[in-house]
PDB file of C-alpha atoms and ligand atoms in Angstrom:
ATOM      1  CA  MET A 209     -92.860-134.560 -13.489  1.00  0.00           C
ATOM      2  CA  LYS A 210     -89.936-136.729 -14.514  1.00  0.00           C
ATOM      3  CA  LYS A 211     -86.557-134.993 -14.283  1.00  0.00           C
ATOM      4  CA  LEU A 212     -84.214-134.668 -17.246  1.00  0.00           C
ATOM      5  CA  ASP A 213     -81.303-137.094 -16.992  1.00  0.00           C
ATOM      6  CA  LYS A 214     -78.184-134.959 -16.265  1.00  0.00           C
ATOM      7  CA  PRO A 215     -79.088-132.027 -18.525  1.00  0.00           C
ATOM      8  CA  ALA A 216     -77.068-129.184 -19.997  1.00  0.00           C
ATOM      9  CA  ILE A 217     -78.344-126.249 -22.015  1.00  0.00           C
ATOM     10  CA  LEU A 218     -76.766-125.692 -25.428  1.00  0.00           C
ATOM     11  CA  VAL A 219     -77.207-122.110 -26.620  1.00  0.00           C
ATOM     12  CA  VAL A 220     -76.578-122.037 -30.341  1.00  0.00           C
ATOM     13  CA  ASP A 221     -75.454-118.815 -32.034  1.00  0.00           C
ATOM     14  CA  MET A 222     -77.237-116.273 -29.823  1.00  0.00           C
ATOM     15  CA  LEU A 223     -74.655-113.760 -30.971  1.00  0.00           C
ATOM     16  CA  ASN A 224     -74.916-110.108 -31.915  1.00  0.00           C
ATOM     17  CA  ASP A 225     -74.603-110.878 -35.619  1.00  0.00           C
ATOM     18  CA  PHE A 226     -77.466-113.394 -35.530  1.00  0.00           C
ATOM     19  CA  VAL A 227     -79.834-111.263 -33.481  1.00  0.00           C
ATOM     20  CA  THR A 228     -79.124-107.645 -34.423  1.00  0.00           C
ATOM     21  CA  GLY A 229     -76.153-107.706 -36.817  1.00  0.00           C
ATOM     22  CA  ALA A 230     -75.142-109.174 -40.180  1.00  0.00           C
ATOM     23  CA  LEU A 231     -77.774-111.968 -40.094  1.00  0.00           C
ATOM     24  CA  ALA A 232     -80.279-110.079 -37.931  1.00  0.00           C
ATOM     25  CA  CYS A 233     -83.588-111.780 -37.434  1.00  0.00           C
ATOM     26  CA  ASP A 234     -86.800-110.415 -35.848  1.00  0.00           C
ATOM     27  CA  ARG A 235     -87.774-113.864 -34.678  1.00  0.00           C
ATOM     28  CA  GLY A 236     -84.348-114.199 -33.057  1.00  0.00           C
ATOM     29  CA  ARG A 237     -84.927-110.974 -31.123  1.00  0.00           C
ATOM     30  CA  ALA A 238     -88.326-112.248 -30.034  1.00  0.00           C
ATOM     31  CA  ILE A 239     -86.925-115.282 -28.183  1.00  0.00           C
ATOM     32  CA  VAL A 240     -84.400-113.301 -26.135  1.00  0.00           C
ATOM     33  CA  PRO A 241     -86.549-112.808 -22.985  1.00  0.00           C
ATOM     34  CA  ALA A 242     -87.624-116.465 -22.866  1.00  0.00           C
ATOM     35  CA  THR A 243     -84.058-117.611 -23.450  1.00  0.00           C
ATOM     36  CA  ALA A 244     -82.721-115.348 -20.709  1.00  0.00           C
ATOM     37  CA  ARG A 245     -85.339-116.718 -18.296  1.00  0.00           C
ATOM     38  CA  LEU A 246     -84.449-120.321 -19.119  1.00  0.00           C
ATOM     39  CA  LEU A 247     -80.706-119.707 -18.706  1.00  0.00           C
ATOM     40  CA  ASP A 248     -81.211-117.982 -15.356  1.00  0.00           C
ATOM     41  CA  ALA A 249     -83.304-120.921 -14.122  1.00  0.00           C
ATOM     42  CA  ALA A 250     -80.676-123.382 -15.360  1.00  0.00           C
ATOM     43  CA  ARG A 251     -77.844-121.520 -13.630  1.00  0.00           C
ATOM     44  CA  GLU A 252     -79.859-121.424 -10.428  1.00  0.00           C
ATOM     45  CA  ALA A 253     -80.520-125.173 -10.642  1.00  0.00           C
ATOM     46  CA  GLY A 254     -76.857-125.965 -11.345  1.00  0.00           C
ATOM     47  CA  VAL A 255     -77.558-127.048 -14.932  1.00  0.00           C
ATOM     48  CA  PRO A 256     -74.541-126.198 -17.113  1.00  0.00           C
ATOM     49  CA  VAL A 257     -75.079-123.482 -19.726  1.00  0.00           C
ATOM     50  CA  ILE A 258     -72.903-123.977 -22.775  1.00  0.00           C
ATOM     51  CA  PHE A 259     -72.702-121.425 -25.548  1.00  0.00           C
ATOM     52  CA  CYS A 260     -71.967-122.925 -28.971  1.00  0.00           C
ATOM     53  CA  ASN A 261     -70.753-119.876 -30.827  1.00  0.00           C
ATOM     54  CA  ASP A 262     -69.969-119.333 -34.454  1.00  0.00           C
ATOM     55  CA  CYS A 263     -66.416-117.987 -34.559  1.00  0.00           C
ATOM     56  CA  HIS A 264     -65.370-117.749 -38.182  1.00  0.00           C
ATOM     57  CA  LEU A 265     -61.960-117.092 -39.644  1.00  0.00           C
ATOM     58  CA  PRO A 266     -62.339-114.377 -42.271  1.00  0.00           C
ATOM     59  CA  GLY A 267     -61.568-115.202 -45.862  1.00  0.00           C
ATOM     60  CA  ILE A 268     -61.353-118.979 -45.504  1.00  0.00           C
ATOM     61  CA  ASP A 269     -64.326-120.448 -43.633  1.00  0.00           C
ATOM     62  CA  HIS A 270     -66.412-122.562 -45.979  1.00  0.00           C
ATOM     63  CA  GLU A 271     -69.749-121.202 -44.766  1.00  0.00           C
ATOM     64  CA  LEU A 272     -68.933-117.554 -45.450  1.00  0.00           C
ATOM     65  CA  ALA A 273     -69.247-118.002 -49.200  1.00  0.00           C
ATOM     66  CA  LEU A 274     -72.868-119.042 -48.696  1.00  0.00           C
ATOM     67  CA  TRP A 275     -73.912-116.625 -45.935  1.00  0.00           C
ATOM     68  CA  GLY A 276     -71.504-113.700 -46.223  1.00  0.00           C
ATOM     69  CA  ASP A 277     -69.310-112.549 -43.369  1.00  0.00           C
ATOM     70  CA  HIS A 278     -70.833-113.102 -39.917  1.00  0.00           C
ATOM     71  CA  ALA A 279     -69.547-113.862 -36.424  1.00  0.00           C
ATOM     72  CA  ILE A 280     -65.958-113.214 -37.405  1.00  0.00           C
ATOM     73  CA  ALA A 281     -63.578-114.172 -34.578  1.00  0.00           C
ATOM     74  CA  GLY A 282     -62.656-111.224 -32.386  1.00  0.00           C
ATOM     75  CA  THR A 283     -65.431-108.896 -33.610  1.00  0.00           C
ATOM     76  CA  PRO A 284     -68.469-107.691 -31.611  1.00  0.00           C
ATOM     77  CA  GLY A 285     -70.688-109.649 -33.998  1.00  0.00           C
ATOM     78  CA  ALA A 286     -69.214-112.889 -32.633  1.00  0.00           C
ATOM     79  CA  GLU A 287     -70.073-112.041 -29.007  1.00  0.00           C
ATOM     80  CA  VAL A 288     -73.020-113.456 -27.050  1.00  0.00           C
ATOM     81  CA  ILE A 289     -75.877-110.927 -26.923  1.00  0.00           C
ATOM     82  CA  PRO A 290     -75.680-108.931 -23.671  1.00  0.00           C
ATOM     83  CA  GLU A 291     -79.210-109.885 -22.554  1.00  0.00           C
ATOM     84  CA  LEU A 292     -78.088-113.489 -21.965  1.00  0.00           C
ATOM     85  CA  LYS A 293     -75.493-112.312 -19.426  1.00  0.00           C
ATOM     86  CA  LEU A 294     -72.654-114.691 -20.235  1.00  0.00           C
ATOM     87  CA  SER A 295     -71.290-115.669 -16.827  1.00  0.00           C
ATOM     88  CA  GLU A 296     -67.872-116.970 -15.840  1.00  0.00           C
ATOM     89  CA  LYS A 297     -69.635-120.157 -14.720  1.00  0.00           C
ATOM     90  CA  ASP A 298     -70.963-120.720 -18.259  1.00  0.00           C
ATOM     91  CA  TYR A 299     -68.962-122.514 -20.929  1.00  0.00           C
ATOM     92  CA  VAL A 300     -68.157-121.214 -24.397  1.00  0.00           C
ATOM     93  CA  VAL A 301     -67.326-123.558 -27.271  1.00  0.00           C
ATOM     94  CA  PRO A 302     -66.347-121.829 -30.516  1.00  0.00           C
ATOM     95  CA  LYS A 303     -67.326-123.504 -33.774  1.00  0.00           C
ATOM     96  CA  ARG A 304     -66.638-122.902 -37.436  1.00  0.00           C
ATOM     97  CA  ARG A 305     -69.457-124.949 -38.914  1.00  0.00           C
ATOM     98  CA  TYR A 306     -73.197-125.373 -38.267  1.00  0.00           C
ATOM     99  CA  SER A 307     -72.847-128.094 -35.648  1.00  0.00           C
ATOM    100  CA  GLY A 308     -71.623-127.266 -32.170  1.00  0.00           C
ATOM    101  CA  PHE A 309     -69.800-130.616 -32.205  1.00  0.00           C
ATOM    102  CA  PHE A 310     -67.974-130.506 -35.523  1.00  0.00           C
ATOM    103  CA  GLN A 311     -64.219-130.321 -34.794  1.00  0.00           C
ATOM    104  CA  THR A 312     -64.845-128.685 -31.397  1.00  0.00           C
ATOM    105  CA  SER A 313     -64.346-129.677 -27.756  1.00  0.00           C
ATOM    106  CA  LEU A 314     -68.087-129.883 -27.003  1.00  0.00           C
ATOM    107  CA  ASP A 315     -68.269-133.673 -26.700  1.00  0.00           C
ATOM    108  CA  ILE A 316     -65.361-133.954 -24.245  1.00  0.00           C
ATOM    109  CA  LEU A 317     -66.800-131.047 -22.246  1.00  0.00           C
ATOM    110  CA  LEU A 318     -70.199-132.747 -21.970  1.00  0.00           C
ATOM    111  CA  ARG A 319     -68.568-136.031 -20.986  1.00  0.00           C
ATOM    112  CA  GLU A 320     -66.475-134.382 -18.288  1.00  0.00           C
ATOM    113  CA  LEU A 321     -69.590-132.660 -16.961  1.00  0.00           C
ATOM    114  CA  GLY A 322     -71.401-136.010 -16.913  1.00  0.00           C
ATOM    115  CA  VAL A 323     -74.146-134.737 -19.205  1.00  0.00           C
ATOM    116  CA  LYS A 324     -76.668-137.202 -20.665  1.00  0.00           C
ATOM    117  CA  THR A 325     -79.349-134.866 -22.043  1.00  0.00           C
ATOM    118  CA  VAL A 326     -78.819-131.748 -24.135  1.00  0.00           C
ATOM    119  CA  VAL A 327     -81.471-129.027 -24.230  1.00  0.00           C
ATOM    120  CA  ILE A 328     -81.207-127.271 -27.566  1.00  0.00           C
ATOM    121  CA  THR A 329     -81.850-123.519 -27.702  1.00  0.00           C
ATOM    122  CA  GLY A 330     -80.899-120.712 -30.051  1.00  0.00           C
ATOM    123  CA  LEU A 331     -80.776-120.115 -33.779  1.00  0.00           C
ATOM    124  CA  HIS A 332     -81.744-121.489 -36.209  1.00  0.00           C
ATOM    125  CA  ALA A 333     -84.049-124.381 -35.373  1.00  0.00           C
ATOM    126  CA  HIS A 334     -83.763-125.923 -38.839  1.00  0.00           C
ATOM    127  CA  MET A 335     -80.062-125.267 -39.352  1.00  0.00           C
ATOM    128  CA  CYS A 336     -77.357-124.963 -36.677  1.00  0.00           C
ATOM    129  CA  CYS A 337     -79.702-126.305 -33.963  1.00  0.00           C
ATOM    130  CA  ARG A 338     -80.587-129.209 -36.212  1.00  0.00           C
ATOM    131  CA  HIS A 339     -76.971-130.058 -37.036  1.00  0.00           C
ATOM    132  CA  THR A 340     -75.995-129.790 -33.382  1.00  0.00           C
ATOM    133  CA  ALA A 341     -78.914-132.049 -32.393  1.00  0.00           C
ATOM    134  CA  ALA A 342     -77.894-134.556 -35.061  1.00  0.00           C
ATOM    135  CA  ASP A 343     -74.383-134.908 -33.703  1.00  0.00           C
ATOM    136  CA  ALA A 344     -75.627-134.989 -30.096  1.00  0.00           C
ATOM    137  CA  TYR A 345     -77.980-137.830 -30.928  1.00  0.00           C
ATOM    138  CA  GLN A 346     -75.376-139.755 -32.870  1.00  0.00           C
ATOM    139  CA  LEU A 347     -72.903-139.407 -30.002  1.00  0.00           C
ATOM    140  CA  GLY A 348     -75.462-140.953 -27.657  1.00  0.00           C
ATOM    141  CA  TYR A 349     -77.006-137.956 -25.892  1.00  0.00           C
ATOM    142  CA  ASP A 350     -80.731-137.582 -25.345  1.00  0.00           C
ATOM    143  CA  VAL A 351     -82.015-134.464 -27.059  1.00  0.00           C
ATOM    144  CA  VAL A 352     -84.855-132.131 -26.141  1.00  0.00           C
ATOM    145  CA  VAL A 353     -85.597-128.700 -27.561  1.00  0.00           C
ATOM    146  CA  ALA A 354     -86.708-125.560 -25.727  1.00  0.00           C
ATOM    147  CA  LYS A 355     -89.506-124.419 -28.003  1.00  0.00           C
ATOM    148  CA  GLU A 356     -89.762-120.884 -26.582  1.00  0.00           C
ATOM    149  CA  ALA A 357     -86.000-120.385 -26.795  1.00  0.00           C
ATOM    150  CA  THR A 358     -85.345-121.356 -30.398  1.00  0.00           C
ATOM    151  CA  ASP A 359     -86.546-120.033 -33.720  1.00  0.00           C
ATOM    152  CA  SER A 360     -85.737-119.599 -37.391  1.00  0.00           C
ATOM    153  CA  PHE A 361     -86.069-116.896 -40.021  1.00  0.00           C
ATOM    154  CA  THR A 362     -89.657-118.023 -40.744  1.00  0.00           C
ATOM    155  CA  GLU A 363     -92.460-119.848 -38.958  1.00  0.00           C
ATOM    156  CA  GLU A 364     -92.258-122.582 -41.573  1.00  0.00           C
ATOM    157  CA  ASP A 365     -88.546-123.150 -40.986  1.00  0.00           C
ATOM    158  CA  TYR A 366     -89.130-123.166 -37.215  1.00  0.00           C
ATOM    159  CA  LEU A 367     -91.914-125.734 -37.388  1.00  0.00           C
ATOM    160  CA  ASN A 368     -89.999-127.854 -39.895  1.00  0.00           C
ATOM    161  CA  GLY A 369     -86.966-127.725 -37.610  1.00  0.00           C
ATOM    162  CA  LEU A 370     -88.924-128.901 -34.574  1.00  0.00           C
ATOM    163  CA  ALA A 371     -90.665-131.626 -36.566  1.00  0.00           C
ATOM    164  CA  TYR A 372     -87.359-132.909 -37.917  1.00  0.00           C
ATOM    165  CA  LEU A 373     -85.824-133.036 -34.433  1.00  0.00           C
ATOM    166  CA  LYS A 374     -88.808-134.984 -33.136  1.00  0.00           C
ATOM    167  CA  THR A 375     -88.862-137.427 -36.039  1.00  0.00           C
ATOM    168  CA  CYS A 376     -85.142-138.126 -36.309  1.00  0.00           C
ATOM    169  CA  TYR A 377     -83.896-137.695 -32.749  1.00  0.00           C
ATOM    170  CA  GLY A 378     -87.007-138.154 -30.620  1.00  0.00           C
ATOM    171  CA  ALA A 379     -86.550-134.611 -29.336  1.00  0.00           C
ATOM    172  CA  ASP A 380     -89.625-133.352 -27.516  1.00  0.00           C
ATOM    173  CA  ALA A 381     -90.267-129.614 -27.880  1.00  0.00           C
ATOM    174  CA  LEU A 382     -90.857-128.430 -24.308  1.00  0.00           C
ATOM    175  CA  SER A 383     -91.987-125.114 -22.858  1.00  0.00           C
ATOM    176  CA  ASN A 384     -89.841-123.196 -20.402  1.00  0.00           C
ATOM    177  CA  ASP A 385     -92.199-124.114 -17.560  1.00  0.00           C
ATOM    178  CA  GLU A 386     -91.950-127.785 -18.438  1.00  0.00           C
ATOM    179  CA  LEU A 387     -88.160-127.673 -18.698  1.00  0.00           C
ATOM    180  CA  ILE A 388     -87.638-125.719 -15.497  1.00  0.00           C
ATOM    181  CA  ALA A 389     -89.818-128.231 -13.626  1.00  0.00           C
ATOM    182  CA  MET A 390     -87.608-131.019 -15.008  1.00  0.00           C
ATOM    183  CA  PHE A 391     -84.233-129.531 -13.942  1.00  0.00           C
TER     184      PHE A 391
HETATM  185 ZN1   ZN B 506     -71.701-119.351 -39.388  1.00  0.00          ZN
END
């Protein structure tokens, strides 16, 4: 199987508040084992694992009016879920909007790592994953999505998210086995 061209894994918003906290989501809990497996395989293969984490300033962040308080900087809700075993070799990029790129250091980090392909994982396929994929594509990265390691509040939102990523960014939705074989 063809290898991915200089991949990195982007883990979007797999934080306590998104999985078990303020914006808890059963479908988010369901992808935890598959996500953990993919991240372990990536680390073992030397593929960078980059957490794109909501990190909101209370009282002022634009998004909070729409969604209520979540992932407030410095609170447990803004921490990566323990099952994904954030390692000191992983990277963490805080964000204050849906996209992992918007007004963050993600692009310069990817460039310094020599990354060409981003593997999108996390929550939610049709929202923060989609906005992150949009910016990745527009900045010139190839985009693929880990279909077992992303989801949305509903099946419909999940499928719509994957379809949008395929249509607009050419992002294939790949299984863990397929991805791991391509590292
Ligand atoms: Zn947010």
